[in-house]
Amino acid sequence: LITWILHRNRIRWRDAFGITRASALHQAGTGLAAYIAAFPALVFVAAAYQALLNYLGYEPAIQEVALLLSQWKNPWIQGLLWLMAVLLVPCFEEILFRGIALPLAARQWGLGPAVLLTSLAFAGIHLELAALAPLTLIAIGFALVYVYSGSLLAAITMHAVFNAVSLTMLLLLRN
């Protein structure tokens, strides 16, 4: 659908999302650096938020993707699901939230409110209260790296690294 819309309006991917072959490595490096920079704040917010939820008596549930990934004992299926969560999901979600929704919202309400609203929407679609604050924070990071780099590839890379680290830790802790 996205490809059709871009083609119909004669818009190239690089013009719509700031992705060029010549600077792809630099854009991916920017996403990786942004993840590394955001990691300490993300860990702090996640720990503080979990402590607050525990204090309030909330028992967090494991997200669907984590259950799906950990229930399969076949390493090939786990690997395939891991690859989908690390490669496909970030592409889809970043095109939708940062590539389409963020610019539309920014035109309507300004950049600051658009970053916050699209980040809350991103966190909300994951349907888990225990992940709401950390996902909102990392989504703000995805949005900021997209805005400041001008490249969706930087946000996709940051998202992919986030998913890879999170799911790898989950698998290691579960096994």
mmCIF file with all atom_site columns, C-alpha atoms in Angstrom:
data_model
loop_
_atom_site.group_PDB
_atom_site.id
_atom_site.type_symbol
_atom_site.label_atom_id
_atom_site.label_alt_id
_atom_site.label_comp_id
_atom_site.label_asym_id
_atom_site.label_entity_id
_atom_site.label_seq_id
_atom_site.pdbx_PDB_ins_code
_atom_site.Cartn_x
_atom_site.Cartn_y
_atom_site.Cartn_z
_atom_site.occupancy
_atom_site.B_iso_or_equiv
_atom_site.pdbx_formal_charge
_atom_site.auth_seq_id
_atom_site.auth_comp_id
_atom_site.auth_asym_id
_atom_site.auth_atom_id
_atom_site.pdbx_PDB_model_num
ATOM 1   C CA . LEU A 1 1   ? 0.000  0.000   0.000  1.00 0.00 ? 1   LEU A CA 1
ATOM 2   C CA . ILE A 1 2   ? 2.777  2.417   0.931  1.00 0.00 ? 2   ILE A CA 1
ATOM 3   C CA . THR A 1 3   ? 4.710  1.602   -2.227 1.00 0.00 ? 3   THR A CA 1
ATOM 4   C CA . TRP A 1 4   ? 1.561  2.111   -4.318 1.00 0.00 ? 4   TRP A CA 1
ATOM 5   C CA . ILE A 1 5   ? 0.828  5.487   -2.676 1.00 0.00 ? 5   ILE A CA 1
ATOM 6   C CA . LEU A 1 6   ? 4.402  6.658   -3.222 1.00 0.00 ? 6   LEU A CA 1
ATOM 7   C CA . HIS A 1 7   ? 4.385  5.462   -6.845 1.00 0.00 ? 7   HIS A CA 1
ATOM 8   C CA . ARG A 1 8   ? 0.985  7.023   -7.522 1.00 0.00 ? 8   ARG A CA 1
ATOM 9   C CA . ASN A 1 9   ? 2.193  10.378  -6.205 1.00 0.00 ? 9   ASN A CA 1
ATOM 10  C CA . ARG A 1 10  ? 5.574  10.014  -7.948 1.00 0.00 ? 10  ARG A CA 1
ATOM 11  C CA . ILE A 1 11  ? 7.484  10.190  -4.692 1.00 0.00 ? 11  ILE A CA 1
ATOM 12  C CA . ARG A 1 12  ? 10.699 8.219   -4.351 1.00 0.00 ? 12  ARG A CA 1
ATOM 13  C CA . TRP A 1 13  ? 11.450 6.283   -1.139 1.00 0.00 ? 13  TRP A CA 1
ATOM 14  C CA . ARG A 1 14  ? 14.520 8.409   -0.478 1.00 0.00 ? 14  ARG A CA 1
ATOM 15  C CA . ASP A 1 15  ? 12.489 11.593  -0.804 1.00 0.00 ? 15  ASP A CA 1
ATOM 16  C CA . ALA A 1 16  ? 9.723  10.305  1.461  1.00 0.00 ? 16  ALA A CA 1
ATOM 17  C CA . PHE A 1 17  ? 11.900 8.696   4.142  1.00 0.00 ? 17  PHE A CA 1
ATOM 18  C CA . GLY A 1 18  ? 15.425 10.084  3.723  1.00 0.00 ? 18  GLY A CA 1
ATOM 19  C CA . ILE A 1 19  ? 16.946 6.722   2.800  1.00 0.00 ? 19  ILE A CA 1
ATOM 20  C CA . THR A 1 20  ? 19.787 6.785   0.287  1.00 0.00 ? 20  THR A CA 1
ATOM 21  C CA . ARG A 1 21  ? 22.217 4.028   -0.684 1.00 0.00 ? 21  ARG A CA 1
ATOM 22  C CA . ALA A 1 22  ? 25.191 6.340   -0.447 1.00 0.00 ? 22  ALA A CA 1
ATOM 23  C CA . SER A 1 23  ? 24.628 7.194   3.204  1.00 0.00 ? 23  SER A CA 1
ATOM 24  C CA . ALA A 1 24  ? 22.978 3.967   4.412  1.00 0.00 ? 24  ALA A CA 1
ATOM 25  C CA . LEU A 1 25  ? 25.957 2.882   6.519  1.00 0.00 ? 25  LEU A CA 1
ATOM 26  C CA . HIS A 1 26  ? 26.188 6.305   8.144  1.00 0.00 ? 26  HIS A CA 1
ATOM 27  C CA . GLN A 1 27  ? 22.423 6.319   8.806  1.00 0.00 ? 27  GLN A CA 1
ATOM 28  C CA . ALA A 1 28  ? 22.560 2.831   10.353 1.00 0.00 ? 28  ALA A CA 1
ATOM 29  C CA . GLY A 1 29  ? 25.527 3.914   12.494 1.00 0.00 ? 29  GLY A CA 1
ATOM 30  C CA . THR A 1 30  ? 23.531 6.912   13.688 1.00 0.00 ? 30  THR A CA 1
ATOM 31  C CA . GLY A 1 31  ? 20.720 4.577   14.769 1.00 0.00 ? 31  GLY A CA 1
ATOM 32  C CA . LEU A 1 32  ? 23.141 2.312   16.631 1.00 0.00 ? 32  LEU A CA 1
ATOM 33  C CA . ALA A 1 33  ? 24.799 5.280   18.367 1.00 0.00 ? 33  ALA A CA 1
ATOM 34  C CA . ALA A 1 34  ? 21.383 6.658   19.338 1.00 0.00 ? 34  ALA A CA 1
ATOM 35  C CA . TYR A 1 35  ? 20.420 3.317   20.901 1.00 0.00 ? 35  TYR A CA 1
ATOM 36  C CA . ILE A 1 36  ? 23.668 3.168   22.876 1.00 0.00 ? 36  ILE A CA 1
ATOM 37  C CA . ALA A 1 37  ? 23.126 6.746   24.075 1.00 0.00 ? 37  ALA A CA 1
ATOM 38  C CA . ALA A 1 38  ? 19.510 6.036   25.077 1.00 0.00 ? 38  ALA A CA 1
ATOM 39  C CA . PHE A 1 39  ? 20.211 2.722   26.807 1.00 0.00 ? 39  PHE A CA 1
ATOM 40  C CA . PRO A 1 40  ? 21.107 4.061   30.301 1.00 0.00 ? 40  PRO A CA 1
ATOM 41  C CA . ALA A 1 41  ? 17.980 6.256   30.433 1.00 0.00 ? 41  ALA A CA 1
ATOM 42  C CA . LEU A 1 42  ? 15.866 3.386   29.144 1.00 0.00 ? 42  LEU A CA 1
ATOM 43  C CA . VAL A 1 43  ? 17.156 0.999   31.828 1.00 0.00 ? 43  VAL A CA 1
ATOM 44  C CA . PHE A 1 44  ? 16.582 3.599   34.551 1.00 0.00 ? 44  PHE A CA 1
ATOM 45  C CA . VAL A 1 45  ? 13.037 4.434   33.414 1.00 0.00 ? 45  VAL A CA 1
ATOM 46  C CA . ALA A 1 46  ? 12.145 0.744   33.000 1.00 0.00 ? 46  ALA A CA 1
ATOM 47  C CA . ALA A 1 47  ? 13.430 -0.105  36.489 1.00 0.00 ? 47  ALA A CA 1
ATOM 48  C CA . ALA A 1 48  ? 11.731 2.883   38.143 1.00 0.00 ? 48  ALA A CA 1
ATOM 49  C CA . TYR A 1 49  ? 8.470  2.211   36.315 1.00 0.00 ? 49  TYR A CA 1
ATOM 50  C CA . GLN A 1 50  ? 8.543  -1.489  37.262 1.00 0.00 ? 50  GLN A CA 1
ATOM 51  C CA . ALA A 1 51  ? 9.210  -0.550  40.884 1.00 0.00 ? 51  ALA A CA 1
ATOM 52  C CA . LEU A 1 52  ? 6.225  1.801   40.826 1.00 0.00 ? 52  LEU A CA 1
ATOM 53  C CA . LEU A 1 53  ? 3.968  -0.853  39.285 1.00 0.00 ? 53  LEU A CA 1
ATOM 54  C CA . ASN A 1 54  ? 5.154  -3.425  41.837 1.00 0.00 ? 54  ASN A CA 1
ATOM 55  C CA . TYR A 1 55  ? 4.485  -0.946  44.647 1.00 0.00 ? 55  TYR A CA 1
ATOM 56  C CA . LEU A 1 56  ? 0.961  -0.423  43.290 1.00 0.00 ? 56  LEU A CA 1
ATOM 57  C CA . GLY A 1 57  ? 0.432  -4.202  43.216 1.00 0.00 ? 57  GLY A CA 1
ATOM 58  C CA . TYR A 1 58  ? 0.413  -4.621  39.446 1.00 0.00 ? 58  TYR A CA 1
ATOM 59  C CA . GLU A 1 59  ? 1.622  -8.014  38.276 1.00 0.00 ? 59  GLU A CA 1
ATOM 60  C CA . PRO A 1 60  ? 3.092  -7.572  34.777 1.00 0.00 ? 60  PRO A CA 1
ATOM 61  C CA . ALA A 1 61  ? 2.238  -10.093 32.087 1.00 0.00 ? 61  ALA A CA 1
ATOM 62  C CA . ILE A 1 62  ? 4.655  -11.274 29.465 1.00 0.00 ? 62  ILE A CA 1
ATOM 63  C CA . GLN A 1 63  ? 4.057  -9.698  26.059 1.00 0.00 ? 63  GLN A CA 1
ATOM 64  C CA . GLU A 1 64  ? 2.604  -11.872 23.303 1.00 0.00 ? 64  GLU A CA 1
ATOM 65  C CA . VAL A 1 65  ? 5.772  -11.776 21.214 1.00 0.00 ? 65  VAL A CA 1
ATOM 66  C CA . ALA A 1 66  ? 7.842  -12.907 24.192 1.00 0.00 ? 66  ALA A CA 1
ATOM 67  C CA . LEU A 1 67  ? 5.458  -15.786 24.897 1.00 0.00 ? 67  LEU A CA 1
ATOM 68  C CA . LEU A 1 68  ? 5.442  -16.808 21.265 1.00 0.00 ? 68  LEU A CA 1
ATOM 69  C CA . LEU A 1 69  ? 9.206  -16.681 21.020 1.00 0.00 ? 69  LEU A CA 1
ATOM 70  C CA . SER A 1 70  ? 9.833  -18.575 24.253 1.00 0.00 ? 70  SER A CA 1
ATOM 71  C CA . GLN A 1 71  ? 7.173  -21.273 23.788 1.00 0.00 ? 71  GLN A CA 1
ATOM 72  C CA . TRP A 1 72  ? 8.869  -22.716 20.717 1.00 0.00 ? 72  TRP A CA 1
ATOM 73  C CA . LYS A 1 73  ? 11.710 -25.036 21.660 1.00 0.00 ? 73  LYS A CA 1
ATOM 74  C CA . ASN A 1 74  ? 12.814 -25.565 18.067 1.00 0.00 ? 74  ASN A CA 1
ATOM 75  C CA . PRO A 1 75  ? 15.818 -23.243 17.579 1.00 0.00 ? 75  PRO A CA 1
ATOM 76  C CA . TRP A 1 76  ? 14.996 -22.772 13.870 1.00 0.00 ? 76  TRP A CA 1
ATOM 77  C CA . ILE A 1 77  ? 11.528 -21.457 14.657 1.00 0.00 ? 77  ILE A CA 1
ATOM 78  C CA . GLN A 1 78  ? 12.906 -19.290 17.479 1.00 0.00 ? 78  GLN A CA 1
ATOM 79  C CA . GLY A 1 79  ? 15.520 -17.944 15.086 1.00 0.00 ? 79  GLY A CA 1
ATOM 80  C CA . LEU A 1 80  ? 12.936 -17.194 12.405 1.00 0.00 ? 80  LEU A CA 1
ATOM 81  C CA . LEU A 1 81  ? 10.665 -15.403 14.891 1.00 0.00 ? 81  LEU A CA 1
ATOM 82  C CA . TRP A 1 82  ? 13.669 -13.490 16.268 1.00 0.00 ? 82  TRP A CA 1
ATOM 83  C CA . LEU A 1 83  ? 14.637 -12.388 12.744 1.00 0.00 ? 83  LEU A CA 1
ATOM 84  C CA . MET A 1 84  ? 11.088 -11.256 12.000 1.00 0.00 ? 84  MET A CA 1
ATOM 85  C CA . ALA A 1 85  ? 10.980 -9.240  15.239 1.00 0.00 ? 85  ALA A CA 1
ATOM 86  C CA . VAL A 1 86  ? 14.387 -7.705  14.553 1.00 0.00 ? 86  VAL A CA 1
ATOM 87  C CA . LEU A 1 87  ? 14.184 -7.091  10.797 1.00 0.00 ? 87  LEU A CA 1
ATOM 88  C CA . LEU A 1 88  ? 10.576 -6.927  9.619  1.00 0.00 ? 88  LEU A CA 1
ATOM 89  C CA . VAL A 1 89  ? 8.737  -5.416  12.577 1.00 0.00 ? 89  VAL A CA 1
ATOM 90  C CA . PRO A 1 90  ? 11.030 -2.362  12.924 1.00 0.00 ? 90  PRO A CA 1
ATOM 91  C CA . CYS A 1 91  ? 10.674 -1.612  9.202  1.00 0.00 ? 91  CYS A CA 1
ATOM 92  C CA . PHE A 1 92  ? 6.886  -1.799  9.308  1.00 0.00 ? 92  PHE A CA 1
ATOM 93  C CA . GLU A 1 93  ? 6.453  0.095   12.585 1.00 0.00 ? 93  GLU A CA 1
ATOM 94  C CA . GLU A 1 94  ? 8.938  2.824   11.702 1.00 0.00 ? 94  GLU A CA 1
ATOM 95  C CA . ILE A 1 95  ? 7.389  3.436   8.286  1.00 0.00 ? 95  ILE A CA 1
ATOM 96  C CA . LEU A 1 96  ? 3.974  3.643   9.926  1.00 0.00 ? 96  LEU A CA 1
ATOM 97  C CA . PHE A 1 97  ? 4.775  5.666   13.066 1.00 0.00 ? 97  PHE A CA 1
ATOM 98  C CA . ARG A 1 98  ? 7.801  7.796   12.151 1.00 0.00 ? 98  ARG A CA 1
ATOM 99  C CA . GLY A 1 99  ? 7.593  7.847   8.350  1.00 0.00 ? 99  GLY A CA 1
ATOM 100 C CA . ILE A 1 100 ? 3.858  8.513   7.999  1.00 0.00 ? 100 ILE A CA 1
ATOM 101 C CA . ALA A 1 101 ? 2.142  9.360   11.319 1.00 0.00 ? 101 ALA A CA 1
ATOM 102 C CA . LEU A 1 102 ? 4.840  11.667  12.723 1.00 0.00 ? 102 LEU A CA 1
ATOM 103 C CA . PRO A 1 103 ? 5.005  14.037  9.732  1.00 0.00 ? 103 PRO A CA 1
ATOM 104 C CA . LEU A 1 104 ? 1.199  14.130  9.455  1.00 0.00 ? 104 LEU A CA 1
ATOM 105 C CA . ALA A 1 105 ? 0.809  14.850  13.185 1.00 0.00 ? 105 ALA A CA 1
ATOM 106 C CA . ALA A 1 106 ? 3.616  17.429  13.089 1.00 0.00 ? 106 ALA A CA 1
ATOM 107 C CA . ARG A 1 107 ? 1.796  19.358  10.351 1.00 0.00 ? 107 ARG A CA 1
ATOM 108 C CA . GLN A 1 108 ? -1.365 19.284  12.429 1.00 0.00 ? 108 GLN A CA 1
ATOM 109 C CA . TRP A 1 109 ? -0.078 19.982  15.982 1.00 0.00 ? 109 TRP A CA 1
ATOM 110 C CA . GLY A 1 110 ? 3.627  20.838  15.755 1.00 0.00 ? 110 GLY A CA 1
ATOM 111 C CA . LEU A 1 111 ? 6.695  18.655  16.217 1.00 0.00 ? 111 LEU A CA 1
ATOM 112 C CA . GLY A 1 112 ? 6.749  18.348  20.026 1.00 0.00 ? 112 GLY A CA 1
ATOM 113 C CA . PRO A 1 113 ? 3.147  17.189  20.438 1.00 0.00 ? 113 PRO A CA 1
ATOM 114 C CA . ALA A 1 114 ? 3.498  14.948  17.370 1.00 0.00 ? 114 ALA A CA 1
ATOM 115 C CA . VAL A 1 115 ? 6.550  13.181  18.827 1.00 0.00 ? 115 VAL A CA 1
ATOM 116 C CA . LEU A 1 116 ? 4.745  12.628  22.129 1.00 0.00 ? 116 LEU A CA 1
ATOM 117 C CA . LEU A 1 117 ? 1.438  11.509  20.583 1.00 0.00 ? 117 LEU A CA 1
ATOM 118 C CA . THR A 1 118 ? 2.972  9.099   18.071 1.00 0.00 ? 118 THR A CA 1
ATOM 119 C CA . SER A 1 119 ? 5.261  7.704   20.779 1.00 0.00 ? 119 SER A CA 1
ATOM 120 C CA . LEU A 1 120 ? 2.304  7.104   23.104 1.00 0.00 ? 120 LEU A CA 1
ATOM 121 C CA . ALA A 1 121 ? 0.398  5.474   20.238 1.00 0.00 ? 121 ALA A CA 1
ATOM 122 C CA . PHE A 1 122 ? 3.400  3.256   19.489 1.00 0.00 ? 122 PHE A CA 1
ATOM 123 C CA . ALA A 1 123 ? 3.635  2.170   23.127 1.00 0.00 ? 123 ALA A CA 1
ATOM 124 C CA . GLY A 1 124 ? -0.121 1.712   23.327 1.00 0.00 ? 124 GLY A CA 1
ATOM 125 C CA . ILE A 1 125 ? -0.333 -0.754  20.440 1.00 0.00 ? 125 ILE A CA 1
ATOM 126 C CA . HIS A 1 126 ? 1.877  -3.143  22.399 1.00 0.00 ? 126 HIS A CA 1
ATOM 127 C CA . LEU A 1 127 ? -1.027 -3.544  24.870 1.00 0.00 ? 127 LEU A CA 1
ATOM 128 C CA . GLU A 1 128 ? 1.014  -4.001  28.035 1.00 0.00 ? 128 GLU A CA 1
ATOM 129 C CA . LEU A 1 129 ? 0.888  -1.560  30.929 1.00 0.00 ? 129 LEU A CA 1
ATOM 130 C CA . ALA A 1 130 ? 4.237  -2.779  32.266 1.00 0.00 ? 130 ALA A CA 1
ATOM 131 C CA . ALA A 1 131 ? 5.930  -1.691  29.023 1.00 0.00 ? 131 ALA A CA 1
ATOM 132 C CA . LEU A 1 132 ? 4.112  1.625   28.539 1.00 0.00 ? 132 LEU A CA 1
ATOM 133 C CA . ALA A 1 133 ? 6.724  3.996   30.006 1.00 0.00 ? 133 ALA A CA 1
ATOM 134 C CA . PRO A 1 134 ? 9.833  2.284   28.588 1.00 0.00 ? 134 PRO A CA 1
ATOM 135 C CA . LEU A 1 135 ? 8.256  1.904   25.144 1.00 0.00 ? 135 LEU A CA 1
ATOM 136 C CA . THR A 1 136 ? 7.118  5.526   25.140 1.00 0.00 ? 136 THR A CA 1
ATOM 137 C CA . LEU A 1 137 ? 10.653 6.625   26.018 1.00 0.00 ? 137 LEU A CA 1
ATOM 138 C CA . ILE A 1 138 ? 12.323 4.506   23.347 1.00 0.00 ? 138 ILE A CA 1
ATOM 139 C CA . ALA A 1 139 ? 9.696  5.616   20.804 1.00 0.00 ? 139 ALA A CA 1
ATOM 140 C CA . ILE A 1 140 ? 10.584 9.227   21.587 1.00 0.00 ? 140 ILE A CA 1
ATOM 141 C CA . GLY A 1 141 ? 14.178 8.212   20.866 1.00 0.00 ? 141 GLY A CA 1
ATOM 142 C CA . PHE A 1 142 ? 13.135 6.654   17.543 1.00 0.00 ? 142 PHE A CA 1
ATOM 143 C CA . ALA A 1 143 ? 11.287 9.848   16.624 1.00 0.00 ? 143 ALA A CA 1
ATOM 144 C CA . LEU A 1 144 ? 14.160 12.128  17.623 1.00 0.00 ? 144 LEU A CA 1
ATOM 145 C CA . VAL A 1 145 ? 16.769 10.141  15.711 1.00 0.00 ? 145 VAL A CA 1
ATOM 146 C CA . TYR A 1 146 ? 14.480 10.262  12.668 1.00 0.00 ? 146 TYR A CA 1
ATOM 147 C CA . VAL A 1 147 ? 13.879 14.012  12.991 1.00 0.00 ? 147 VAL A CA 1
ATOM 148 C CA . TYR A 1 148 ? 17.515 14.939  13.613 1.00 0.00 ? 148 TYR A CA 1
ATOM 149 C CA . SER A 1 149 ? 19.078 12.558  11.087 1.00 0.00 ? 149 SER A CA 1
ATOM 150 C CA . GLY A 1 150 ? 16.401 13.048  8.443  1.00 0.00 ? 150 GLY A CA 1
ATOM 151 C CA . SER A 1 151 ? 16.571 9.308   7.808  1.00 0.00 ? 151 SER A CA 1
ATOM 152 C CA . LEU A 1 152 ? 14.068 6.604   8.593  1.00 0.00 ? 152 LEU A CA 1
ATOM 153 C CA . LEU A 1 153 ? 16.902 4.069   8.338  1.00 0.00 ? 153 LEU A CA 1
ATOM 154 C CA . ALA A 1 154 ? 18.447 5.520   11.516 1.00 0.00 ? 154 ALA A CA 1
ATOM 155 C CA . ALA A 1 155 ? 15.151 4.971   13.369 1.00 0.00 ? 155 ALA A CA 1
ATOM 156 C CA . ILE A 1 156 ? 14.743 1.483   11.879 1.00 0.00 ? 156 ILE A CA 1
ATOM 157 C CA . THR A 1 157 ? 18.263 0.556   12.979 1.00 0.00 ? 157 THR A CA 1
ATOM 158 C CA . MET A 1 158 ? 17.705 1.913   16.490 1.00 0.00 ? 158 MET A CA 1
ATOM 159 C CA . HIS A 1 159 ? 14.427 -0.031  16.698 1.00 0.00 ? 159 HIS A CA 1
ATOM 160 C CA . ALA A 1 160 ? 16.042 -3.214  15.341 1.00 0.00 ? 160 ALA A CA 1
ATOM 161 C CA . VAL A 1 161 ? 18.870 -3.036  17.887 1.00 0.00 ? 161 VAL A CA 1
ATOM 162 C CA . PHE A 1 162 ? 16.348 -2.417  20.680 1.00 0.00 ? 162 PHE A CA 1
ATOM 163 C CA . ASN A 1 163 ? 14.328 -5.476  19.629 1.00 0.00 ? 163 ASN A CA 1
ATOM 164 C CA . ALA A 1 164 ? 17.459 -7.607  19.174 1.00 0.00 ? 164 ALA A CA 1
ATOM 165 C CA . VAL A 1 165 ? 18.834 -6.759  22.616 1.00 0.00 ? 165 VAL A CA 1
ATOM 166 C CA . SER A 1 166 ? 15.451 -7.151  24.336 1.00 0.00 ? 166 SER A CA 1
ATOM 167 C CA . LEU A 1 167 ? 14.608 -10.480 22.726 1.00 0.00 ? 167 LEU A CA 1
ATOM 168 C CA . THR A 1 168 ? 18.099 -11.904 23.137 1.00 0.00 ? 168 THR A CA 1
ATOM 169 C CA . MET A 1 169 ? 18.051 -11.040 26.841 1.00 0.00 ? 169 MET A CA 1
ATOM 170 C CA . LEU A 1 170 ? 14.587 -12.595 27.128 1.00 0.00 ? 170 LEU A CA 1
ATOM 171 C CA . LEU A 1 171 ? 15.742 -15.821 25.474 1.00 0.00 ? 171 LEU A CA 1
ATOM 172 C CA . LEU A 1 172 ? 18.887 -16.014 27.589 1.00 0.00 ? 172 LEU A CA 1
ATOM 173 C CA . LEU A 1 173 ? 16.951 -15.427 30.798 1.00 0.00 ? 173 LEU A CA 1
ATOM 174 C CA . ARG A 1 174 ? 14.187 -17.869 29.831 1.00 0.00 ? 174 ARG A CA 1
ATOM 175 C CA . ASN A 1 175 ? 16.623 -20.642 28.861 1.00 0.00 ? 175 ASN A CA 1
#
